[in-house]
């Protein structure tokens, strides 16, 4: 049995319409409450049903609806969510947040939030223990619940707009490795603990004609030094790598980076490989 608070945007809208339809068919408020519990497994109080039917209560009044239909902006948000962006529920607020060193990334994420109708705020955070960072955050219950659903459902959105999903993920986790003494080992890659996300991304890249490989980068238990302190990887860390020249070229043209420092390094890689290469922009 679920409560109204557990419903996402689409479910809540459907429930409101269902209640009004039952009332038009002559059911009493008590009968509507019983029908909803039996058929949908949702607990709603009789006073709430009464207010809905009389138009005295709007369940969306304090909840800003957002456009969660498949779109380039939503796909970009999902890609970033599988990378640096995060969701949390704190002090009765449903928060979506991205905190990174690149202002361009924050601005791109903010534009995506704006495109789907979500309010947001951007700020800068000074931190004496690590790099200062830009952040953007939105408090929206419907977007929070949307991102919290099983990743397989989010993948369906990404399939419709693969370039934007990949750009969001590579903006988060991507890097361009340019070996100064041996350019043959240069490549573009992303690291992630979720092997499913990388395998899915590998398939999207292949659909764009971009070859990539996945390998185990760090085994769980491997030691690592972070700011002078030794830690250990709790889980396996995987890497997806794009290294073939033509595939890197296609990646630059079809996906690329929003972040200029990454995109510039990617173009540097290509210039080294092609004597008269043009700049590859999205």
Coordinates of C-alpha atoms in Angstrom, one line a residue:
X1 CA 0.0 0.0 0.0
X2 CA 1.3 3.5 -0.9
X3 CA 0.5 7.0 0.1
X4 CA 0.1 10.1 -2.0
X5 CA 3.6 11.3 -1.0
X6 CA 5.1 8.3 -2.7
X7 CA 3.5 9.0 -6.1
X8 CA 5.5 10.5 -9.0
X9 CA 4.1 13.3 -11.1
X10 CA 2.4 11.1 -13.7
X11 CA 0.9 8.8 -11.1
X12 CA -0.5 11.7 -9.1
X13 CA -2.1 13.3 -12.2
X14 CA -3.6 10.0 -13.2
X15 CA -5.0 9.6 -9.7
X16 CA -6.6 13.0 -9.7
X17 CA -8.3 12.3 -13.0
X18 CA -9.4 8.9 -11.8
X19 CA -11.0 10.3 -8.7
X20 CA -13.0 12.9 -10.7
X21 CA -14.1 10.2 -13.2
X22 CA -15.4 8.0 -10.3
X23 CA -17.3 10.9 -8.9
X24 CA -18.9 11.7 -12.2
X25 CA -20.0 8.1 -12.3
X26 CA -21.9 8.6 -9.1
X27 CA -19.7 7.0 -6.5
X28 CA -19.7 8.5 -3.0
X29 CA -16.5 9.8 -1.4
X30 CA -16.2 6.8 0.8
X31 CA -16.7 4.4 -2.2
X32 CA -14.0 6.3 -4.1
X33 CA -11.6 5.9 -1.2
X34 CA -12.3 2.1 -1.1
X35 CA -12.1 1.7 -4.9
X36 CA -8.6 3.5 -5.0
X37 CA -7.3 1.2 -2.3
X38 CA -8.6 -2.0 -3.9
X39 CA -7.7 -1.2 -7.5
X40 CA -4.5 0.9 -7.2
X41 CA -3.2 0.0 -3.7
X42 CA -3.1 3.7 -2.8
X43 CA -4.3 5.1 0.6
X44 CA -6.2 8.3 0.3
X45 CA -8.3 9.9 3.0
X46 CA -12.0 10.7 2.5
X47 CA -11.4 14.5 3.2
X48 CA -8.7 14.6 0.5
X49 CA -11.0 13.0 -2.0
X50 CA -13.8 15.5 -1.1
X51 CA -11.5 18.5 -1.5
X52 CA -10.2 17.2 -4.9
X53 CA -13.7 16.7 -6.2
X54 CA -14.9 20.1 -5.0
X55 CA -11.7 21.8 -6.4
X56 CA -10.7 23.0 -2.9
X57 CA -7.2 21.4 -3.0
X58 CA -4.5 21.3 -5.6
X59 CA -1.9 18.7 -5.0
X60 CA 0.4 20.4 -7.4
X61 CA 0.2 23.8 -5.6
X62 CA 3.4 23.3 -3.7
X63 CA 5.0 20.9 -6.2
X64 CA 6.3 22.4 -9.4
X65 CA 5.5 20.0 -12.3
X66 CA 8.4 19.5 -14.7
X67 CA 8.4 18.1 -18.3
X68 CA 9.6 14.5 -17.9
X69 CA 8.8 13.4 -21.5
X70 CA 11.9 12.3 -23.4
X71 CA 14.0 15.3 -24.5
X72 CA 17.6 16.2 -25.1
X73 CA 17.7 18.2 -21.9
X74 CA 16.3 15.3 -19.8
X75 CA 18.7 12.8 -21.4
X76 CA 21.6 15.1 -20.6
X77 CA 20.4 15.3 -16.9
X78 CA 20.3 11.5 -16.8
X79 CA 23.8 11.2 -18.1
X80 CA 25.1 13.6 -15.6
X81 CA 23.2 11.8 -12.9
X82 CA 25.1 8.6 -13.6
X83 CA 28.2 10.7 -13.2
X84 CA 28.8 13.6 -10.9
X85 CA 25.2 14.7 -10.2
X86 CA 23.4 13.3 -7.1
X87 CA 20.0 13.2 -5.5
X88 CA 19.1 13.4 -1.8
X89 CA 16.2 13.9 0.6
X90 CA 17.2 16.2 3.4
X91 CA 15.1 18.3 5.8
X92 CA 11.9 17.4 3.8
X93 CA 13.5 18.7 0.6
X94 CA 14.0 16.6 -2.5
X95 CA 17.3 17.8 -3.9
X96 CA 19.1 17.3 -7.2
X97 CA 22.7 18.7 -7.1
X98 CA 25.8 18.9 -9.2
X99 CA 29.0 20.2 -7.7
X100 CA 32.1 20.4 -9.9
X101 CA 35.1 22.6 -10.6
X102 CA 34.0 23.5 -14.1
X103 CA 31.5 26.4 -14.3
X104 CA 30.6 25.5 -17.9
X105 CA 29.4 22.1 -16.7
X106 CA 27.2 23.7 -14.0
X107 CA 25.8 26.1 -16.6
X108 CA 25.0 23.3 -19.0
X109 CA 23.2 21.4 -16.3
X110 CA 21.3 24.5 -15.2
X111 CA 20.2 25.1 -18.8
X112 CA 18.9 21.5 -19.0
X113 CA 17.0 22.0 -15.7
X114 CA 15.5 25.2 -17.1
X115 CA 14.5 23.4 -20.3
X116 CA 12.4 20.9 -18.4
X117 CA 10.8 23.6 -16.2
X118 CA 12.7 23.0 -13.0
X119 CA 13.7 25.9 -10.7
X120 CA 17.4 26.0 -9.7
X121 CA 20.1 28.1 -8.1
X122 CA 23.8 28.3 -8.9
X123 CA 26.6 29.1 -6.5
X124 CA 30.3 28.9 -5.7
X125 CA 31.6 27.0 -2.7
X126 CA 35.0 27.6 -1.0
X127 CA 36.5 24.5 0.6
X128 CA 39.8 24.7 2.4
X129 CA 40.3 20.9 2.3
X130 CA 39.8 20.4 -1.5
X131 CA 39.3 22.4 -4.7
X132 CA 36.7 25.2 -4.7
X133 CA 33.7 24.2 -6.7
X134 CA 30.7 25.5 -8.5
X135 CA 27.3 24.0 -7.9
X136 CA 23.8 24.0 -9.2
X137 CA 20.9 22.5 -7.3
X138 CA 17.1 22.1 -7.7
X139 CA 14.6 21.0 -5.1
X140 CA 11.9 19.2 -7.1
X141 CA 10.1 16.1 -5.8
X142 CA 9.0 14.9 -9.3
X143 CA 12.5 15.1 -10.8
X144 CA 13.9 13.4 -7.7
X145 CA 11.5 10.5 -7.9
X146 CA 12.0 10.3 -11.7
X147 CA 15.8 9.8 -11.2
X148 CA 15.4 7.4 -8.3
X149 CA 13.5 4.9 -10.5
X150 CA 15.3 1.8 -11.8
X151 CA 18.1 2.6 -14.2
X152 CA 16.5 0.5 -16.9
X153 CA 13.7 3.0 -17.2
X154 CA 16.2 5.9 -17.4
X155 CA 18.1 4.0 -20.1
X156 CA 14.9 4.1 -22.3
X157 CA 15.1 7.9 -22.3
X158 CA 18.8 7.9 -23.1
X159 CA 18.2 5.6 -26.1
X160 CA 16.1 8.3 -27.7
X161 CA 18.7 11.0 -27.3
X162 CA 22.0 9.1 -27.0
X163 CA 24.4 12.0 -27.8
X164 CA 23.0 14.1 -25.0
X165 CA 23.1 11.3 -22.5
X166 CA 26.7 10.5 -23.4
X167 CA 27.7 14.1 -23.3
X168 CA 26.3 14.4 -19.8
X169 CA 28.2 11.3 -18.7
X170 CA 31.5 12.3 -20.3
X171 CA 31.2 15.8 -19.0
X172 CA 31.0 14.1 -15.6
X173 CA 33.5 11.2 -15.8
X174 CA 35.3 11.7 -19.1
X175 CA 38.9 12.5 -19.6
X176 CA 41.3 12.7 -22.5
X177 CA 44.7 11.0 -21.9
X178 CA 47.4 12.5 -24.0
X179 CA 50.7 10.7 -23.5
X180 CA 53.4 13.3 -24.2
X181 CA 56.1 10.8 -25.2
X182 CA 54.0 8.2 -26.9
X183 CA 50.9 9.4 -28.6
X184 CA 50.0 5.8 -29.6
X185 CA 48.7 5.2 -26.1
X186 CA 46.4 8.3 -26.1
X187 CA 42.7 7.8 -25.6
X188 CA 39.4 9.1 -24.3
X189 CA 37.8 7.3 -21.4
X190 CA 35.4 7.3 -18.5
X191 CA 35.5 5.5 -15.2
X192 CA 32.5 4.3 -13.2
X193 CA 31.7 1.8 -10.5
X194 CA 28.5 0.7 -12.3
X195 CA 29.4 -1.8 -15.0
X196 CA 25.8 -1.7 -16.3
X197 CA 26.1 2.0 -17.0
X198 CA 29.3 1.5 -19.0
X199 CA 28.0 -1.5 -20.9
X200 CA 24.9 0.6 -21.8
X201 CA 27.1 3.5 -22.9
X202 CA 29.3 1.2 -24.9
X203 CA 26.1 0.1 -26.8
X204 CA 25.1 3.8 -27.4
X205 CA 28.6 4.6 -28.7
X206 CA 28.4 1.6 -31.1
X207 CA 25.1 2.9 -32.4
X208 CA 26.9 6.1 -33.4
X209 CA 29.7 4.1 -35.1
X210 CA 32.2 4.6 -32.1
X211 CA 34.2 1.6 -31.0
X212 CA 35.1 1.3 -27.3
X213 CA 36.3 -1.3 -24.8
X214 CA 35.6 -1.9 -21.1
X215 CA 38.2 -3.1 -18.7
X216 CA 38.6 -3.5 -14.9
X217 CA 40.6 -0.5 -13.8
X218 CA 40.9 -1.1 -10.0
X219 CA 39.9 -4.1 -8.0
X220 CA 38.0 -3.7 -4.7
X221 CA 40.5 -3.4 -1.9
X222 CA 43.2 -1.7 -4.0
X223 CA 44.9 1.1 -2.0
X224 CA 44.9 4.7 -3.2
X225 CA 46.4 7.9 -1.8
X226 CA 44.0 10.9 -1.5
X227 CA 45.4 14.1 -0.2
X228 CA 48.1 12.3 1.7
X229 CA 45.7 9.7 3.2
X230 CA 45.6 6.1 2.2
X231 CA 42.2 4.7 1.3
X232 CA 41.0 1.5 -0.3
X233 CA 38.5 1.0 -3.2
X234 CA 35.3 -0.5 -1.7
X235 CA 34.1 -1.7 -5.1
X236 CA 35.5 -2.6 -8.5
X237 CA 36.2 0.4 -10.7
X238 CA 35.7 0.0 -14.4
X239 CA 36.9 2.0 -17.4
X240 CA 35.4 2.5 -20.9
X241 CA 38.0 3.5 -23.4
X242 CA 37.8 5.0 -26.9
X243 CA 41.2 4.7 -28.6
X244 CA 40.8 4.0 -32.3
X245 CA 41.5 7.2 -34.3
X246 CA 38.3 7.1 -36.4
X247 CA 36.3 6.4 -33.3
X248 CA 37.8 9.3 -31.4
X249 CA 37.2 11.5 -34.4
X250 CA 33.5 10.5 -34.5
X251 CA 33.2 11.0 -30.7
X252 CA 34.5 14.5 -31.1
X253 CA 32.0 15.2 -33.9
X254 CA 29.0 13.4 -32.5
X255 CA 29.3 13.8 -28.7
X256 CA 32.2 15.9 -27.5
X257 CA 32.5 17.8 -24.3
X258 CA 30.7 20.8 -22.9
X259 CA 33.8 21.6 -20.8
X260 CA 36.3 23.5 -22.9
X261 CA 39.4 22.2 -21.1
X262 CA 38.4 18.7 -22.1
X263 CA 37.3 19.6 -25.6
X264 CA 40.5 21.5 -26.2
X265 CA 42.6 18.5 -25.1
X266 CA 40.5 16.3 -27.4
X267 CA 41.1 18.6 -30.4
X268 CA 44.8 18.6 -29.5
X269 CA 44.8 14.8 -29.6
X270 CA 43.1 14.9 -33.1
X271 CA 45.5 17.5 -34.4
X272 CA 48.4 15.3 -33.5
X273 CA 46.9 12.4 -35.3
X274 CA 45.8 14.3 -38.4
X275 CA 48.2 16.8 -40.0
X276 CA 45.4 19.0 -41.4
X277 CA 42.5 18.3 -39.1
X278 CA 39.7 20.8 -38.7
X279 CA 38.4 21.6 -35.3
X280 CA 35.6 19.2 -34.3
X281 CA 32.7 21.0 -32.7
X282 CA 29.3 19.7 -31.8

